[in-house]
PDB file of C-alpha atoms and ligand atoms in Angstrom:
ATOM      1  CA  UNK A  28     -52.168 -15.458   5.876  1.00  0.00           C
ATOM      2  CA  UNK A  29     -49.623 -14.657   2.968  1.00  0.00           C
ATOM      3  CA  UNK A  30     -46.320 -14.762   3.389  1.00  0.00           C
ATOM      4  CA  UNK A  31     -43.219 -13.818   1.886  1.00  0.00           C
ATOM      5  CA  UNK A  32     -40.396 -16.299   2.318  1.00  0.00           C
ATOM      6  CA  UNK A  33     -36.698 -14.630   3.436  1.00  0.00           C
ATOM      7  CA  UNK A  34     -33.795 -17.310   1.431  1.00  0.00           C
ATOM      8  CA  UNK A  35     -34.000 -19.758  -0.775  1.00  0.00           C
ATOM      9  CA  UNK A  36     -31.611 -23.073  -0.450  1.00  0.00           C
ATOM     10  CA  UNK A  37     -32.339 -26.290   0.666  1.00  0.00           C
ATOM     11  CA  UNK A  38     -33.905 -24.441   4.510  1.00  0.00           C
ATOM     12  CA  UNK A  39     -35.968 -22.914   2.510  1.00  0.00           C
ATOM     13  CA  UNK A  40     -37.529 -25.770   1.127  1.00  0.00           C
ATOM     14  CA  UNK A  41     -38.865 -27.207   4.175  1.00  0.00           C
ATOM     15  CA  UNK A  42     -39.992 -24.180   5.636  1.00  0.00           C
ATOM     16  CA  UNK A  43     -42.453 -23.897   1.964  1.00  0.00           C
ATOM     17  CA  UNK A  44     -43.734 -27.154   2.404  1.00  0.00           C
ATOM     18  CA  UNK A  45     -44.958 -26.372   5.745  1.00  0.00           C
ATOM     19  CA  UNK A  46     -46.325 -23.069   4.296  1.00  0.00           C
ATOM     20  CA  UNK A  47     -47.812 -24.731   2.370  1.00  0.00           C
ATOM     21  CA  UNK A  48     -48.798 -27.779   5.476  1.00  0.00           C
ATOM     22  CA  UNK A  49     -50.744 -24.889   7.114  1.00  0.00           C
ATOM     23  CA  UNK A  50     -53.604 -24.875   4.631  1.00  0.00           C
ATOM     24  CA  UNK A  51     -54.454 -21.033   5.268  1.00  0.00           C
ATOM     25  CA  UNK A  52     -51.335 -19.875   4.294  1.00  0.00           C
ATOM     26  CA  UNK A  53     -50.791 -18.846   0.799  1.00  0.00           C
ATOM     27  CA  UNK A  54     -46.888 -18.335  -0.182  1.00  0.00           C
ATOM     28  CA  UNK A  55     -46.617 -14.363  -1.869  1.00  0.00           C
ATOM     29  CA  UNK A  56     -42.893 -13.917  -1.682  1.00  0.00           C
ATOM     30  CA  UNK A  57     -39.563 -15.359  -2.965  1.00  0.00           C
ATOM     31  CA  UNK A  58     -36.423 -13.132  -1.629  1.00  0.00           C
ATOM     32  CA  UNK A  59     -33.009 -13.457  -2.343  1.00  0.00           C
ATOM     33  CA  UNK A  60     -29.245 -11.508  -2.531  1.00  0.00           C
ATOM     34  CA  UNK A  61     -29.518 -14.321  -5.683  1.00  0.00           C
ATOM     35  CA  UNK A  62     -32.092 -11.259  -7.133  1.00  0.00           C
ATOM     36  CA  UNK A  63     -30.710  -9.144  -8.591  1.00  0.00           C
ATOM     37  CA  UNK A  64     -34.140  -7.610  -9.760  1.00  0.00           C
ATOM     38  CA  UNK A  65     -37.591  -8.354  -9.091  1.00  0.00           C
ATOM     39  CA  UNK A  66     -39.868  -9.685 -11.258  1.00  0.00           C
ATOM     40  CA  UNK A  67     -43.237 -11.920 -10.327  1.00  0.00           C
ATOM     41  CA  UNK A  68     -43.706 -15.620 -12.265  1.00  0.00           C
ATOM     42  CA  UNK A  69     -46.362 -17.589 -11.720  1.00  0.00           C
ATOM     43  CA  UNK A  70     -48.724 -14.679  -8.911  1.00  0.00           C
ATOM     44  CA  UNK A  71     -45.873 -14.556  -6.904  1.00  0.00           C
ATOM     45  CA  UNK A  72     -42.903 -12.005  -6.226  1.00  0.00           C
ATOM     46  CA  UNK A  73     -39.079 -12.585  -6.681  1.00  0.00           C
ATOM     47  CA  UNK A  74     -36.346 -10.115  -5.795  1.00  0.00           C
ATOM     48  CA  UNK A  75     -33.850  -9.513  -3.850  1.00  0.00           C
ATOM     49  CA  UNK A  76     -33.224  -9.867   0.292  1.00  0.00           C
ATOM     50  CA  UNK A  77     -34.570  -5.768   1.185  1.00  0.00           C
ATOM     51  CA  UNK A  78     -37.915  -5.731  -1.601  1.00  0.00           C
ATOM     52  CA  UNK A  79     -38.870  -6.978   1.964  1.00  0.00           C
ATOM     53  CA  UNK A  80     -39.179  -3.179   3.152  1.00  0.00           C
ATOM     54  CA  UNK A  81     -40.908  -2.739  -0.257  1.00  0.00           C
ATOM     55  CA  UNK A  82     -43.582  -5.199   0.187  1.00  0.00           C
ATOM     56  CA  UNK A  83     -44.245  -4.399   4.480  1.00  0.00           C
ATOM     57  CA  UNK A  84     -45.318  -1.059   3.179  1.00  0.00           C
ATOM     58  CA  UNK A  85     -47.439  -1.469   0.416  1.00  0.00           C
ATOM     59  CA  UNK A  86     -48.525  -4.634   1.708  1.00  0.00           C
ATOM     60  CA  UNK A  87     -49.443  -4.466   4.595  1.00  0.00           C
ATOM     61  CA  UNK A  88     -50.957  -7.811   5.439  1.00  0.00           C
ATOM     62  CA  UNK A  89     -47.947 -10.046   4.159  1.00  0.00           C
ATOM     63  CA  UNK A  90     -45.859 -11.374   6.651  1.00  0.00           C
ATOM     64  CA  UNK A  91     -42.814 -12.556   6.699  1.00  0.00           C
ATOM     65  CA  UNK A  92     -40.507 -15.675   7.443  1.00  0.00           C
ATOM     66  CA  UNK A  93     -36.013 -15.573   6.913  1.00  0.00           C
ATOM     67  CA  UNK A  94     -36.045 -18.951   5.886  1.00  0.00           C
ATOM     68  CA  UNK A  95     -32.383 -19.414   5.958  1.00  0.00           C
ATOM     69  CA  UNK A  96     -30.636 -22.419   8.414  1.00  0.00           C
ATOM     70  CA  UNK A  97     -27.366 -20.803   9.717  1.00  0.00           C
ATOM     71  CA  UNK A  98     -28.183 -19.254  13.047  1.00  0.00           C
ATOM     72  CA  UNK A  99     -25.779 -16.087  13.003  1.00  0.00           C
ATOM     73  CA  UNK A 100     -26.656 -15.419   8.813  1.00  0.00           C
ATOM     74  CA  UNK A 101     -30.612 -15.793  10.033  1.00  0.00           C
ATOM     75  CA  UNK A 102     -29.644 -13.788  12.938  1.00  0.00           C
ATOM     76  CA  UNK A 103     -28.041 -10.358  10.147  1.00  0.00           C
ATOM     77  CA  UNK A 104     -30.801 -10.929   7.610  1.00  0.00           C
ATOM     78  CA  UNK A 105     -33.453  -9.665  11.153  1.00  0.00           C
ATOM     79  CA  UNK A 106     -31.125  -6.735  12.233  1.00  0.00           C
ATOM     80  CA  UNK A 107     -31.014  -5.805   8.695  1.00  0.00           C
ATOM     81  CA  UNK A 108     -34.156  -5.841   7.828  1.00  0.00           C
ATOM     82  CA  UNK A 109     -35.151  -4.207  11.248  1.00  0.00           C
ATOM     83  CA  UNK A 110     -39.498  -6.366  11.686  1.00  0.00           C
ATOM     84  CA  UNK A 111     -41.381  -5.630  14.054  1.00  0.00           C
ATOM     85  CA  UNK A 112     -41.546  -8.985  15.451  1.00  0.00           C
ATOM     86  CA  UNK A 113     -45.217  -8.946  15.030  1.00  0.00           C
ATOM     87  CA  UNK A 114     -44.162  -9.011  10.667  1.00  0.00           C
ATOM     88  CA  UNK A 115     -43.085 -12.141  11.470  1.00  0.00           C
ATOM     89  CA  UNK A 116     -44.947 -16.193  10.446  1.00  0.00           C
ATOM     90  CA  UNK A 117     -44.514 -18.471  13.422  1.00  0.00           C
ATOM     91  CA  UNK A 118     -45.071 -22.051  11.864  1.00  0.00           C
ATOM     92  CA  UNK A 119     -46.187 -25.081  12.832  1.00  0.00           C
ATOM     93  CA  UNK A 120     -46.625 -28.052  10.938  1.00  0.00           C
ATOM     94  CA  UNK A 121     -50.041 -29.626  11.120  1.00  0.00           C
ATOM     95  CA  UNK A 122     -48.201 -33.072  12.103  1.00  0.00           C
ATOM     96  CA  UNK A 123     -46.219 -31.250  15.253  1.00  0.00           C
ATOM     97  CA  UNK A 124     -47.288 -31.709  18.520  1.00  0.00           C
ATOM     98  CA  UNK A 125     -48.304 -28.628  20.586  1.00  0.00           C
ATOM     99  CA  UNK A 126     -49.019 -27.620  23.896  1.00  0.00           C
ATOM    100  CA  UNK A 127     -51.257 -25.940  24.448  1.00  0.00           C
ATOM    101  CA  UNK A 128     -49.293 -25.003  27.575  1.00  0.00           C
ATOM    102  CA  UNK A 129     -46.633 -24.261  25.578  1.00  0.00           C
ATOM    103  CA  UNK A 130     -45.194 -20.538  24.285  1.00  0.00           C
ATOM    104  CA  UNK A 131     -42.903 -20.740  20.720  1.00  0.00           C
ATOM    105  CA  UNK A 132     -41.862 -17.186  19.057  1.00  0.00           C
ATOM    106  CA  UNK A 133     -42.336 -14.830  15.936  1.00  0.00           C
ATOM    107  CA  UNK A 134     -40.669 -15.827  13.440  1.00  0.00           C
ATOM    108  CA  UNK A 135     -40.302 -19.580  14.214  1.00  0.00           C
ATOM    109  CA  UNK A 136     -40.835 -23.144  13.301  1.00  0.00           C
ATOM    110  CA  UNK A 137     -42.214 -26.352  14.054  1.00  0.00           C
ATOM    111  CA  UNK A 138     -41.338 -29.203  11.630  1.00  0.00           C
ATOM    112  CA  UNK A 139     -43.149 -31.997  11.115  1.00  0.00           C
ATOM    113  CA  UNK A 140     -43.815 -34.541  13.473  1.00  0.00           C
ATOM    114  CA  UNK A 141     -41.749 -32.905  16.627  1.00  0.00           C
ATOM    115  CA  UNK A 142     -43.850 -32.295  20.498  1.00  0.00           C
ATOM    116  CA  UNK A 143     -43.338 -29.465  22.458  1.00  0.00           C
ATOM    117  CA  UNK A 144     -44.099 -30.091  25.541  1.00  0.00           C
ATOM    118  CA  UNK A 145     -45.886 -28.522  28.062  1.00  0.00           C
ATOM    119  CA  UNK A 146     -44.134 -24.850  29.415  1.00  0.00           C
ATOM    120  CA  UNK A 147     -41.621 -24.971  27.448  1.00  0.00           C
ATOM    121  CA  UNK A 148     -40.286 -21.353  25.633  1.00  0.00           C
ATOM    122  CA  UNK A 149     -39.423 -20.643  22.388  1.00  0.00           C
ATOM    123  CA  UNK A 150     -38.169 -17.840  21.196  1.00  0.00           C
ATOM    124  CA  UNK A 151     -38.711 -15.666  18.369  1.00  0.00           C
ATOM    125  CA  UNK A 152     -36.372 -16.965  14.657  1.00  0.00           C
ATOM    126  CA  UNK A 153     -36.127 -20.825  16.664  1.00  0.00           C
ATOM    127  CA  UNK A 154     -35.867 -24.276  13.995  1.00  0.00           C
ATOM    128  CA  UNK A 155     -37.318 -27.007  16.125  1.00  0.00           C
ATOM    129  CA  UNK A 156     -36.155 -29.407  13.453  1.00  0.00           C
ATOM    130  CA  UNK A 157     -38.043 -32.248  12.306  1.00  0.00           C
ATOM    131  CA  UNK A 158     -39.290 -35.473  14.745  1.00  0.00           C
ATOM    132  CA  UNK A 159     -37.685 -33.383  17.431  1.00  0.00           C
ATOM    133  CA  UNK A 160     -38.747 -33.624  20.851  1.00  0.00           C
ATOM    134  CA  UNK A 161     -38.231 -29.933  23.711  1.00  0.00           C
ATOM    135  CA  UNK A 162     -40.096 -31.246  26.457  1.00  0.00           C
ATOM    136  CA  UNK A 163     -41.794 -29.427  28.921  1.00  0.00           C
ATOM    137  CA  UNK A 164     -40.042 -26.451  31.201  1.00  0.00           C
ATOM    138  CA  UNK A 165     -37.337 -26.279  28.840  1.00  0.00           C
ATOM    139  CA  UNK A 166     -36.072 -23.023  27.091  1.00  0.00           C
ATOM    140  CA  UNK A 167     -35.206 -22.171  23.474  1.00  0.00           C
ATOM    141  CA  UNK A 168     -33.460 -18.515  22.861  1.00  0.00           C
ATOM    142  CA  UNK A 169     -33.094 -17.045  19.459  1.00  0.00           C
ATOM    143  CA  UNK A 170     -31.839 -17.345  16.626  1.00  0.00           C
ATOM    144  CA  UNK A 171     -30.786 -21.546  18.445  1.00  0.00           C
ATOM    145  CA  UNK A 172     -31.269 -24.490  15.611  1.00  0.00           C
ATOM    146  CA  UNK A 173     -32.999 -27.903  17.118  1.00  0.00           C
ATOM    147  CA  UNK A 174     -31.842 -30.726  14.060  1.00  0.00           C
ATOM    148  CA  UNK A 175     -34.173 -32.885  13.381  1.00  0.00           C
ATOM    149  CA  UNK A 176     -35.116 -35.700  16.125  1.00  0.00           C
ATOM    150  CA  UNK A 177     -32.933 -34.001  18.804  1.00  0.00           C
ATOM    151  CA  UNK A 178     -34.612 -34.283  22.383  1.00  0.00           C
ATOM    152  CA  UNK A 179     -34.475 -31.377  25.049  1.00  0.00           C
ATOM    153  CA  UNK A 180     -35.696 -33.848  27.899  1.00  0.00           C
ATOM    154  CA  UNK A 181     -37.304 -32.243  30.937  1.00  0.00           C
ATOM    155  CA  UNK A 182     -35.812 -28.411  31.908  1.00  0.00           C
ATOM    156  CA  UNK A 183     -33.288 -28.432  29.497  1.00  0.00           C
ATOM    157  CA  UNK A 184     -32.263 -23.918  28.178  1.00  0.00           C
ATOM    158  CA  UNK A 185     -29.996 -23.128  24.548  1.00  0.00           C
ATOM    159  CA  UNK A 186     -29.061 -19.919  24.222  1.00  0.00           C
ATOM    160  CA  UNK A 187     -29.111 -17.533  21.808  1.00  0.00           C
ATOM    161  CA  UNK A 188     -28.393 -19.374  18.732  1.00  0.00           C
ATOM    162  CA  UNK A 189     -26.471 -22.183  19.905  1.00  0.00           C
ATOM    163  CA  UNK A 190     -27.409 -25.210  17.621  1.00  0.00           C
ATOM    164  CA  UNK A 191     -28.349 -28.560  19.421  1.00  0.00           C
ATOM    165  CA  UNK A 192     -27.176 -31.925  16.015  1.00  0.00           C
ATOM    166  CA  UNK A 193     -29.825 -34.251  14.981  1.00  0.00           C
ATOM    167  CA  UNK A 194     -30.080 -37.015  16.751  1.00  0.00           C
ATOM    168  CA  UNK A 195     -28.345 -35.525  19.513  1.00  0.00           C
ATOM    169  CA  UNK A 196     -29.923 -35.580  23.044  1.00  0.00           C
ATOM    170  CA  UNK A 197     -29.522 -33.474  26.615  1.00  0.00           C
ATOM    171  CA  UNK A 198     -30.314 -34.683  29.809  1.00  0.00           C
ATOM    172  CA  UNK A 199     -32.460 -32.901  32.497  1.00  0.00           C
ATOM    173  CA  UNK A 200     -31.622 -29.307  33.800  1.00  0.00           C
ATOM    174  CA  UNK A 201     -28.767 -28.705  31.485  1.00  0.00           C
ATOM    175  CA  UNK A 202     -28.101 -25.841  30.001  1.00  0.00           C
ATOM    176  CA  UNK A 203     -26.666 -25.128  25.760  1.00  0.00           C
ATOM    177  CA  UNK A 204     -23.982 -21.758  25.754  1.00  0.00           C
ATOM    178  CA  UNK A 205     -24.954 -18.572  23.541  1.00  0.00           C
ATOM    179  CA  UNK A 206     -23.776 -19.670  20.029  1.00  0.00           C
ATOM    180  CA  UNK A 207     -22.483 -23.422  20.989  1.00  0.00           C
ATOM    181  CA  UNK A 208     -22.338 -26.339  18.695  1.00  0.00           C
ATOM    182  CA  UNK A 209     -24.012 -29.270  19.708  1.00  0.00           C
ATOM    183  CA  UNK A 210     -22.483 -32.616  17.421  1.00  0.00           C
ATOM    184  CA  UNK A 211     -24.743 -34.638  16.154  1.00  0.00           C
ATOM    185  CA  UNK A 212     -25.287 -38.507  18.111  1.00  0.00           C
ATOM    186  CA  UNK A 213     -24.112 -36.382  20.665  1.00  0.00           C
ATOM    187  CA  UNK A 214     -25.025 -36.847  24.533  1.00  0.00           C
ATOM    188  CA  UNK A 215     -24.673 -34.162  26.634  1.00  0.00           C
ATOM    189  CA  UNK A 216     -24.706 -34.337  30.474  1.00  0.00           C
ATOM    190  CA  UNK A 217     -22.821 -31.706  31.812  1.00  0.00           C
ATOM    191  CA  UNK A 218     -23.560 -27.889  30.336  1.00  0.00           C
ATOM    192  CA  UNK A 219     -21.587 -26.605  27.106  1.00  0.00           C
ATOM    193  CA  UNK A 220     -20.074 -23.771  27.699  1.00  0.00           C
ATOM    194  CA  UNK A 221     -20.548 -20.524  25.525  1.00  0.00           C
ATOM    195  CA  UNK A 222     -19.077 -20.766  21.859  1.00  0.00           C
ATOM    196  CA  UNK A 223     -18.371 -24.445  21.867  1.00  0.00           C
ATOM    197  CA  UNK A 224     -18.558 -27.561  19.695  1.00  0.00           C
ATOM    198  CA  UNK A 225     -19.200 -30.223  22.242  1.00  0.00           C
ATOM    199  CA  UNK A 226     -19.196 -34.582  20.851  1.00  0.00           C
ATOM    200  CA  UNK A 227     -20.423 -37.878  22.078  1.00  0.00           C
ATOM    201  CA  UNK A 228     -21.471 -39.728  24.608  1.00  0.00           C
ATOM    202  CA  UNK A 229     -21.200 -38.108  27.078  1.00  0.00           C
ATOM    203  CA  UNK A 230     -20.227 -34.540  25.057  1.00  0.00           C
ATOM    204  CA  UNK A 231     -16.952 -33.946  25.180  1.00  0.00           C
ATOM    205  CA  UNK A 232     -15.973 -29.900  24.152  1.00  0.00           C
ATOM    206  CA  UNK A 233     -13.430 -30.761  21.080  1.00  0.00           C
ATOM    207  CA  UNK A 234     -12.755 -27.634  19.653  1.00  0.00           C
ATOM    208  CA  UNK A 235     -13.200 -24.110  21.405  1.00  0.00           C
ATOM    209  CA  UNK A 236     -14.201 -21.829  17.838  1.00  0.00           C
ATOM    210  CA  UNK A 237     -18.202 -20.474  16.684  1.00  0.00           C
ATOM    211  CA  UNK A 238     -18.884 -22.567  14.041  1.00  0.00           C
ATOM    212  CA  UNK A 239     -21.667 -21.077  12.981  1.00  0.00           C
ATOM    213  CA  UNK A 240     -24.229 -24.550  12.915  1.00  0.00           C
ATOM    214  CA  UNK A 241     -25.924 -25.793   9.753  1.00  0.00           C
TER     215      UNK A 241
HETATM  216  C1  LIG B  26     -20.066 -30.824  15.170  1.00  0.00           C
HETATM  217  C2  LIG B  26     -19.074 -30.388  14.063  1.00  0.00           C
HETATM  218  C3  LIG B  26     -20.508 -29.610  13.821  1.00  0.00           C
HETATM  219  C4  LIG B  26     -17.570 -30.645  13.989  1.00  0.00           C
HETATM  220  O1  LIG B  26     -18.104 -30.455  12.014  1.00  0.00           O
HETATM  221  P1  LIG B  26     -16.789 -29.478  12.149  1.00  0.00           P
HETATM  222  O2  LIG B  26     -15.512 -28.195  13.431  1.00  0.00           O
HETATM  223  O3  LIG B  26     -15.631 -29.555  11.436  1.00  0.00           O
HETATM  224  O4  LIG B  26     -15.413 -30.679  12.950  1.00  0.00           O
HETATM  225  P2  LIG B  26     -14.793 -31.747  11.955  1.00  0.00           P
HETATM  226  O5  LIG B  26     -15.245 -32.412  11.174  1.00  0.00           O
HETATM  227  O6  LIG B  26     -12.675 -31.191  11.493  1.00  0.00           O
HETATM  228  O7  LIG B  26     -14.150 -33.035  13.174  1.00  0.00           O
HETATM  229  C5  LIG B  26     -13.212 -32.132  14.472  1.00  0.00           C
HETATM  230  C6  LIG B  26     -13.055 -33.050  15.165  1.00  0.00           C
HETATM  231  O8  LIG B  26     -14.054 -33.776  16.052  1.00  0.00           O
HETATM  232  C7  LIG B  26     -15.202 -34.859  15.758  1.00  0.00           C
HETATM  233  N1  LIG B  26     -16.365 -34.968  15.068  1.00  0.00           N
HETATM  234  C8  LIG B  26     -16.734 -33.658  14.523  1.00  0.00           C
HETATM  235  N2  LIG B  26     -18.486 -34.569  14.643  1.00  0.00           N
HETATM  236  C9  LIG B  26     -18.598 -35.439  15.669  1.00  0.00           C
HETATM  237  C10 LIG B  26     -19.511 -35.990  16.252  1.00  0.00           C
HETATM  238  N3  LIG B  26     -20.741 -35.313  15.741  1.00  0.00           N
HETATM  239  N4  LIG B  26     -19.854 -36.867  17.322  1.00  0.00           N
HETATM  240  C11 LIG B  26     -18.732 -36.992  17.607  1.00  0.00           C
HETATM  241  N5  LIG B  26     -16.928 -36.737  17.103  1.00  0.00           N
HETATM  242  C12 LIG B  26     -17.116 -36.344  15.795  1.00  0.00           C
HETATM  243  C13 LIG B  26     -14.004 -35.321  14.072  1.00  0.00           C
HETATM  244  O9  LIG B  26     -14.018 -36.430  14.041  1.00  0.00           O
HETATM  245  C14 LIG B  26     -12.652 -34.658  14.674  1.00  0.00           C
HETATM  246  O10 LIG B  26     -12.596 -35.951  16.285  1.00  0.00           O
HETATM  247  P3  LIG B  26     -10.230 -35.814  15.313  1.00  0.00           P
HETATM  248  O11 LIG B  26      -9.790 -33.740  15.562  1.00  0.00           O
HETATM  249  O12 LIG B  26     -10.006 -36.793  16.764  1.00  0.00           O
HETATM  250  O13 LIG B  26     -10.247 -35.720  14.180  1.00  0.00           O
HETATM  251  C15 LIG B  26     -20.069 -31.423  13.529  1.00  0.00           C
HETATM  252  O14 LIG B  26     -20.062 -32.562  12.950  1.00  0.00           O
HETATM  253  C16 LIG B  26     -21.400 -32.091  13.154  1.00  0.00           C
HETATM  254  O15 LIG B  26     -22.392 -32.703  13.687  1.00  0.00           O
HETATM  255  N6  LIG B  26     -22.753 -31.576  13.093  1.00  0.00           N
HETATM  256  C17 LIG B  26     -23.517 -31.678  12.772  1.00  0.00           C
HETATM  257  C18 LIG B  26     -24.566 -31.331  11.534  1.00  0.00           C
HETATM  258  C19 LIG B  26     -25.631 -30.987  12.193  1.00  0.00           C
HETATM  259  O16 LIG B  26     -26.896 -32.283  12.279  1.00  0.00           O
HETATM  260  N7  LIG B  26     -27.101 -30.768  11.212  1.00  0.00           N
HETATM  261  C20 LIG B  26     -28.562 -30.733  10.740  1.00  0.00           C
HETATM  262  C21 LIG B  26     -28.657 -29.900   9.820  1.00  0.00           C
HETATM  263  S1  LIG B  26     -30.734 -30.432   9.931  1.00  0.00           S
END
């Protein structure tokens, strides 16, 4: 599989390592609006984000991956490109344990040492970060970020664009609302409303505004 990575920040470095570890994938393009023009270096094409449109027309075999950690910015880029979902690669690190009875959407990445258990449903452009656990029957909508070492116990729902912070835990059956942020180390025992930030053990809503997540 040939892949063009969109975004050249910190998250993209980790995504690049996942692609290398997969063994059957090759990076052919690195796109970011910090590049004003297209150029080649060591057989990889560099250029602005909109070069993706030309690449998709000239090289239909190339898949794309938006490797931007910020959930809102990731969504903006996906909307701007307007590609059908089959244009995007799904990346799974070989050390991840992913149940055959789970589903992972296009443009999503499953990082090293993650566990995704039975009947978990993961949407598009989702980040399941290093060593996190998505237990059985959990539902993760598009543009979500489950941060390193976070645990979603069984039957948890995470709505679009929300972020569960590093080492946070969500107990069974709870829901994290759209674009909500769960702070690092929190333990969620109640549903978290959309667009709010919840922190602590147990997690309480601290900030009722959108943070966007990082
Ligand atoms: C929750 C979070 C988003 C809040 O960030 P913020 O909006 O900049 O908020 P502030 O740092 O101004 O803190 C606001 C208040 O919440 C408290 N707070 C912030 N994060 C907290 C956390 N994780 N746990 C407990 N309390 C926290 C602060 O102490 C402060 O309390 P105060 O008002 O009593 O002084 C951030 O602290 C956090 O935990 N981010 C997780 C990042 C992460 O895991 N990233 C993974 C990248 S791969």
